[in-house]
Amino acid sequence: MKPQTLHCHTTFCDGADSPAAMAAAAFAAGCGAIGFSGHSPLPGQEAWAMDPARVADYRRAVMELKAEYAGRMEVYLGLEQDFYSPDTGPDWDYKIGSVHCLLMPDGTQLPLDESAATLASGVQRWFGGDWNALARDYYERMARVDTVTGGEIVGHFDLITKFNENMAQFDEGDPAYREAAFAALDELAGRGRIFEINTGAISRGYRTAPYPAAFLLRRLAEKGGRITFSSDTHSAGTVLYGYREAVQLARDCGFSSCWYLTARGFAEGPLPVV
């Protein structure tokens, strides 16, 4: 099967390149499909979220590419819907459900992937320095991310580990951390949600392995969970970044198939050839 990437950002949010440039790169890389997943509008996070005034233009640009590549490569109109974003309606080919920040009791938004310092400061301020308390808060939301956002795909499931290479911030082997993560994973897998194996933090130099971590992928395989592959690309040069290694990781963790978006919805198929 040809690979596809359904997690793709452009200049309509925090991406570096236009939809046309991203589509051209995906086609040149041999993708069977590209899905655009602009960040949903999110008040307070305007630096990376889509401007509500640009959503109609975003739709139009993707639909034009859908027509341009018809018969050569599938183009899908998607959205990365954040847990705290306003409802964007059902008129999308698919949605990725993600949690990029946590809403604190006083209304402050704690960004989870802005920087290591911002996250560490937030954990100190709001959770008394207890990273497992952060994990419980985060994974409680992740457990509901599909019902809140309408996302068929679970975005970067363990995003709070973005800056945790070599356990720099906390121990992912801590039973309390794993309990919180497993509880959310089991709920989402039980509802048939598709987890992306996401290589985006690798291409941007933060991690050396995809989301989710291998121990989570093994748990997902044991639960009969579903996966897809995404580069979470923000530039034309990374549309399939790290896919070969991600596919091998999936095999090593017990997966022999993955899920592809088609004109009739998501369908199971063999692992992609990259």
CSV table of C-alpha atoms in Angstrom, one decimal:
chain,number,residue,atom,x,y,z
A,1,MET,CA,0.0,0.0,0.0
A,2,LYS,CA,1.1,3.5,-0.7
A,3,PRO,CA,1.7,5.6,2.4
A,4,GLN,CA,-0.6,8.5,3.3
A,5,THR,CA,-0.2,11.3,5.8
A,6,LEU,CA,-3.3,12.7,7.4
A,7,HIS,CA,-1.6,15.1,9.8
A,8,CYS,CA,-0.4,18.1,7.8
A,9,HIS,CA,-0.1,21.8,8.6
A,10,THR,CA,0.3,24.7,6.2
A,11,THR,CA,0.5,28.5,6.3
A,12,PHE,CA,-3.2,28.6,7.3
A,13,CYS,CA,-2.0,27.8,10.8
A,14,ASP,CA,1.6,27.2,11.9
A,15,GLY,CA,3.0,25.4,8.9
A,16,ALA,CA,5.8,26.8,6.7
A,17,ASP,CA,4.4,26.0,3.3
A,18,SER,CA,1.2,26.4,1.3
A,19,PRO,CA,-1.3,23.6,0.8
A,20,ALA,CA,-0.2,23.5,-2.9
A,21,ALA,CA,3.4,23.0,-1.9
A,22,MET,CA,2.5,20.3,0.6
A,23,ALA,CA,0.4,18.4,-1.9
A,24,ALA,CA,3.1,18.6,-4.5
A,25,ALA,CA,5.7,17.2,-2.0
A,26,ALA,CA,3.3,14.4,-1.0
A,27,PHE,CA,2.7,13.4,-4.6
A,28,ALA,CA,6.4,13.5,-5.4
A,29,ALA,CA,7.1,11.3,-2.3
A,30,GLY,CA,4.7,8.6,-3.6
A,31,CYS,CA,1.8,9.2,-1.2
A,32,GLY,CA,-1.5,7.6,-2.1
A,33,ALA,CA,-3.3,10.4,-0.1
A,34,ILE,CA,-2.6,13.6,1.8
A,35,GLY,CA,-5.0,14.9,4.4
A,36,PHE,CA,-4.8,18.5,5.5
A,37,SER,CA,-5.4,19.0,9.2
A,38,GLY,CA,-5.1,22.6,10.1
A,39,HIS,CA,-5.3,23.5,13.7
A,40,SER,CA,-8.8,24.4,14.7
A,41,PRO,CA,-9.3,28.0,16.0
A,42,LEU,CA,-8.5,28.3,19.7
A,43,PRO,CA,-8.9,31.6,21.5
A,44,GLY,CA,-5.7,32.3,23.5
A,45,GLN,CA,-3.5,30.2,21.2
A,46,GLU,CA,-3.6,32.4,18.1
A,47,ALA,CA,0.2,32.0,17.5
A,48,TRP,CA,-0.4,28.5,16.1
A,49,ALA,CA,-4.1,28.0,15.7
A,50,MET,CA,-6.1,28.9,12.6
A,51,ASP,CA,-7.7,32.4,12.4
A,52,PRO,CA,-11.5,31.8,12.3
A,53,ALA,CA,-11.6,34.3,9.4
A,54,ARG,CA,-9.4,32.0,7.3
A,55,VAL,CA,-11.3,28.8,7.7
A,56,ALA,CA,-13.4,29.4,4.6
A,57,ASP,CA,-10.2,30.1,2.6
A,58,TYR,CA,-8.6,27.0,4.0
A,59,ARG,CA,-11.6,24.9,2.9
A,60,ARG,CA,-11.5,26.4,-0.6
A,61,ALA,CA,-7.7,25.8,-1.0
A,62,VAL,CA,-8.0,22.2,-0.1
A,63,MET,CA,-11.0,21.5,-2.2
A,64,GLU,CA,-9.2,23.0,-5.2
A,65,LEU,CA,-6.3,20.6,-4.6
A,66,LYS,CA,-8.8,17.7,-4.3
A,67,ALA,CA,-10.0,18.6,-7.8
A,68,GLU,CA,-6.5,19.1,-9.2
A,69,TYR,CA,-5.2,15.7,-8.0
A,70,ALA,CA,-8.3,13.7,-8.8
A,71,GLY,CA,-7.3,10.3,-10.2
A,72,ARG,CA,-3.7,10.8,-9.2
A,73,MET,CA,-3.7,11.2,-5.4
A,74,GLU,CA,-6.5,11.5,-2.9
A,75,VAL,CA,-6.7,14.8,-1.1
A,76,TYR,CA,-8.8,15.1,2.1
A,77,LEU,CA,-10.1,18.1,4.0
A,78,GLY,CA,-9.5,17.5,7.7
A,79,LEU,CA,-9.0,19.4,10.9
A,80,GLU,CA,-6.9,18.9,14.0
A,81,GLN,CA,-9.7,19.8,16.5
A,82,ASP,CA,-8.4,20.8,19.9
A,83,PHE,CA,-10.1,19.7,23.1
A,84,TYR,CA,-10.8,23.3,24.0
A,85,SER,CA,-11.7,24.7,20.6
A,86,PRO,CA,-15.2,25.8,19.7
A,87,ASP,CA,-17.3,23.4,17.7
A,88,THR,CA,-16.3,23.5,14.0
A,89,GLY,CA,-19.2,21.4,12.7
A,90,PRO,CA,-19.3,18.0,10.9
A,91,ASP,CA,-18.4,19.1,7.4
A,92,TRP,CA,-14.9,17.6,7.3
A,93,ASP,CA,-13.6,14.4,5.7
A,94,TYR,CA,-12.1,13.5,9.1
A,95,LYS,CA,-10.8,15.1,12.3
A,96,ILE,CA,-7.8,14.5,14.6
A,97,GLY,CA,-8.6,15.0,18.2
A,98,SER,CA,-5.8,16.5,20.3
A,99,VAL,CA,-5.1,18.2,23.6
A,100,HIS,CA,-2.4,20.9,23.2
A,101,CYS,CA,-3.0,22.7,26.5
A,102,LEU,CA,-4.8,22.3,29.8
A,103,LEU,CA,-7.2,24.8,31.2
A,104,MET,CA,-6.4,25.7,34.7
A,105,PRO,CA,-8.9,26.7,37.4
A,106,ASP,CA,-8.4,30.4,36.9
A,107,GLY,CA,-8.8,30.1,33.1
A,108,THR,CA,-5.1,30.1,32.4
A,109,GLN,CA,-4.1,27.8,29.5
A,110,LEU,CA,-1.0,25.7,30.2
A,111,PRO,CA,0.6,24.8,26.8
A,112,LEU,CA,2.0,21.3,26.7
A,113,ASP,CA,4.3,21.5,23.7
A,114,GLU,CA,5.5,25.1,23.6
A,115,SER,CA,8.8,24.6,25.4
A,116,ALA,CA,10.3,22.5,28.1
A,117,ALA,CA,10.6,25.5,30.4
A,118,THR,CA,7.0,26.5,30.0
A,119,LEU,CA,5.8,23.0,30.8
A,120,ALA,CA,8.1,22.6,33.8
A,121,SER,CA,7.1,26.0,35.2
A,122,GLY,CA,3.4,25.1,34.7
A,123,VAL,CA,3.8,21.7,36.5
A,124,GLN,CA,5.5,23.5,39.4
A,125,ARG,CA,2.8,26.2,39.6
A,126,TRP,CA,-0.3,24.2,39.1
A,127,PHE,CA,0.6,20.7,40.2
A,128,GLY,CA,3.2,21.3,42.9
A,129,GLY,CA,5.9,19.8,40.8
A,130,ASP,CA,4.1,16.5,40.6
A,131,TRP,CA,4.4,15.2,37.0
A,132,ASN,CA,2.1,12.3,37.7
A,133,ALA,CA,-0.6,14.8,38.7
A,134,LEU,CA,-0.1,16.5,35.3
A,135,ALA,CA,-0.3,13.1,33.7
A,136,ARG,CA,-3.6,12.3,35.4
A,137,ASP,CA,-5.1,15.6,34.3
A,138,TYR,CA,-3.9,15.3,30.8
A,139,TYR,CA,-4.9,11.7,30.3
A,140,GLU,CA,-8.3,12.3,31.8
A,141,ARG,CA,-8.9,14.7,28.9
A,142,MET,CA,-7.3,12.4,26.4
A,143,ALA,CA,-9.7,9.6,27.4
A,144,ARG,CA,-12.5,11.9,26.2
A,145,VAL,CA,-10.8,13.6,23.3
A,146,ASP,CA,-12.8,11.7,20.7
A,147,THR,CA,-16.2,12.4,22.2
A,148,VAL,CA,-15.4,16.1,22.8
A,149,THR,CA,-13.7,16.8,19.4
A,150,GLY,CA,-15.4,14.2,17.1
A,151,GLY,CA,-11.9,13.0,16.1
A,152,GLU,CA,-11.6,9.6,14.6
A,153,ILE,CA,-7.9,9.8,15.0
A,154,VAL,CA,-6.2,10.3,18.4
A,155,GLY,CA,-3.5,13.0,17.9
A,156,HIS,CA,0.0,12.5,19.5
A,157,PHE,CA,-1.4,10.5,22.4
A,158,ASP,CA,1.5,11.1,24.9
A,159,LEU,CA,2.2,14.7,23.9
A,160,ILE,CA,3.3,15.5,27.5
A,161,THR,CA,6.5,13.5,26.8
A,162,LYS,CA,7.6,15.9,24.0
A,163,PHE,CA,10.5,17.3,26.1
A,164,ASN,CA,11.1,14.1,28.0
A,165,GLU,CA,13.9,12.5,25.9
A,166,ASN,CA,16.0,10.3,28.2
A,167,MET,CA,13.5,10.9,31.0
A,168,ALA,CA,14.7,14.5,31.3
A,169,GLN,CA,11.6,15.7,33.1
A,170,PHE,CA,9.9,12.6,34.6
A,171,ASP,CA,9.9,8.8,34.7
A,172,GLU,CA,7.6,7.2,32.1
A,173,GLY,CA,8.2,3.9,33.8
A,174,ASP,CA,6.5,5.1,37.0
A,175,PRO,CA,3.5,2.9,37.7
A,176,ALA,CA,1.3,6.0,38.5
A,177,TYR,CA,2.2,7.5,35.1
A,178,ARG,CA,1.5,4.3,33.2
A,179,GLU,CA,-1.8,3.7,35.1
A,180,ALA,CA,-3.1,7.1,33.9
A,181,ALA,CA,-1.9,6.5,30.3
A,182,PHE,CA,-3.2,3.0,30.1
A,183,ALA,CA,-6.6,4.0,31.4
A,184,ALA,CA,-7.0,6.6,28.6
A,185,LEU,CA,-5.6,4.3,25.9
A,186,ASP,CA,-7.9,1.5,26.9
A,187,GLU,CA,-11.0,3.7,26.7
A,188,LEU,CA,-10.1,5.1,23.3
A,189,ALA,CA,-9.1,1.7,21.9
A,190,GLY,CA,-12.3,0.2,23.2
A,191,ARG,CA,-14.3,2.8,21.2
A,192,GLY,CA,-12.3,1.9,18.1
A,193,ARG,CA,-10.4,5.1,17.7
A,194,ILE,CA,-7.3,5.2,15.5
A,195,PHE,CA,-4.0,6.1,17.1
A,196,GLU,CA,-1.5,7.9,14.9
A,197,ILE,CA,2.1,6.8,15.1
A,198,ASN,CA,3.4,10.4,14.9
A,199,THR,CA,7.0,11.3,13.8
A,200,GLY,CA,6.6,15.1,14.0
A,201,ALA,CA,8.6,15.6,17.2
A,202,ILE,CA,11.5,13.6,15.6
A,203,SER,CA,11.6,15.8,12.5
A,204,ARG,CA,11.7,18.9,14.7
A,205,GLY,CA,14.5,17.6,16.8
A,206,TYR,CA,12.7,16.9,20.1
A,207,ARG,CA,12.5,13.2,20.2
A,208,THR,CA,14.2,10.1,18.7
A,209,ALA,CA,11.1,7.9,18.7
A,210,PRO,CA,7.5,8.6,17.6
A,211,TYR,CA,4.4,9.1,19.7
A,212,PRO,CA,3.1,6.9,21.3
A,213,ALA,CA,6.0,5.3,23.2
A,214,ALA,CA,6.7,1.7,22.4
A,215,PHE,CA,5.3,0.4,25.7
A,216,LEU,CA,2.0,2.2,24.8
A,217,LEU,CA,2.0,0.7,21.3
A,218,ARG,CA,2.5,-2.8,22.7
A,219,ARG,CA,-0.5,-2.2,25.0
A,220,LEU,CA,-2.5,-1.0,22.1
A,221,ALA,CA,-1.6,-4.0,20.0
A,222,GLU,CA,-2.7,-6.3,22.9
A,223,LYS,CA,-6.0,-4.5,23.0
A,224,GLY,CA,-6.6,-5.0,19.3
A,225,GLY,CA,-6.2,-1.3,18.8
A,226,ARG,CA,-6.0,0.6,15.4
A,227,ILE,CA,-3.1,2.7,14.1
A,228,THR,CA,-2.3,5.0,11.2
A,229,PHE,CA,1.0,6.8,10.4
A,230,SER,CA,1.5,10.5,10.4
A,231,SER,CA,4.4,12.9,10.0
A,232,ASP,CA,2.6,15.8,11.7
A,233,THR,CA,4.4,17.7,9.0
A,234,HIS,CA,4.8,21.5,9.1
A,235,SER,CA,6.9,21.7,5.9
A,236,ALA,CA,7.1,20.2,2.5
A,237,GLY,CA,10.4,18.4,3.3
A,238,THR,CA,8.9,16.2,6.0
A,239,VAL,CA,5.7,14.8,4.6
A,240,LEU,CA,6.9,11.2,5.2
A,241,TYR,CA,9.6,11.9,7.7
A,242,GLY,CA,10.6,8.8,9.7
A,243,TYR,CA,8.0,6.5,8.2
A,244,ARG,CA,10.3,3.6,7.5
A,245,GLU,CA,11.4,3.5,11.2
A,246,ALA,CA,7.8,4.0,12.3
A,247,VAL,CA,6.5,1.1,10.3
A,248,GLN,CA,9.3,-1.1,11.7
A,249,LEU,CA,8.3,0.0,15.2
A,250,ALA,CA,4.7,-0.9,14.6
A,251,ARG,CA,5.8,-4.4,13.5
A,252,ASP,CA,8.0,-4.8,16.5
A,253,CYS,CA,5.1,-3.9,18.8
A,254,GLY,CA,2.8,-6.4,17.3
A,255,PHE,CA,1.0,-4.7,14.4
A,256,SER,CA,0.6,-6.2,11.0
A,257,SER,CA,-2.0,-3.7,9.5
A,258,CYS,CA,-3.0,-0.1,9.8
A,259,TRP,CA,-5.9,2.1,8.8
A,260,TYR,CA,-6.2,4.3,5.7
A,261,LEU,CA,-8.7,7.0,4.9
A,262,THR,CA,-10.7,6.3,1.7
A,263,ALA,CA,-13.6,7.9,-0.1
A,264,ARG,CA,-15.8,5.5,1.9
A,265,GLY,CA,-14.2,6.2,5.3
A,266,PHE,CA,-11.5,4.5,7.1
A,267,ALA,CA,-10.5,1.0,6.0
A,268,GLU,CA,-7.9,-1.5,7.2
A,269,GLY,CA,-5.0,-2.5,5.0
A,270,PRO,CA,-1.4,-3.8,5.1
A,271,LEU,CA,1.4,-1.7,6.6
A,272,PRO,CA,2.6,0.8,4.0
A,273,VAL,CA,5.6,0.3,1.8
A,274,VAL,CA,8.1,3.2,2.2
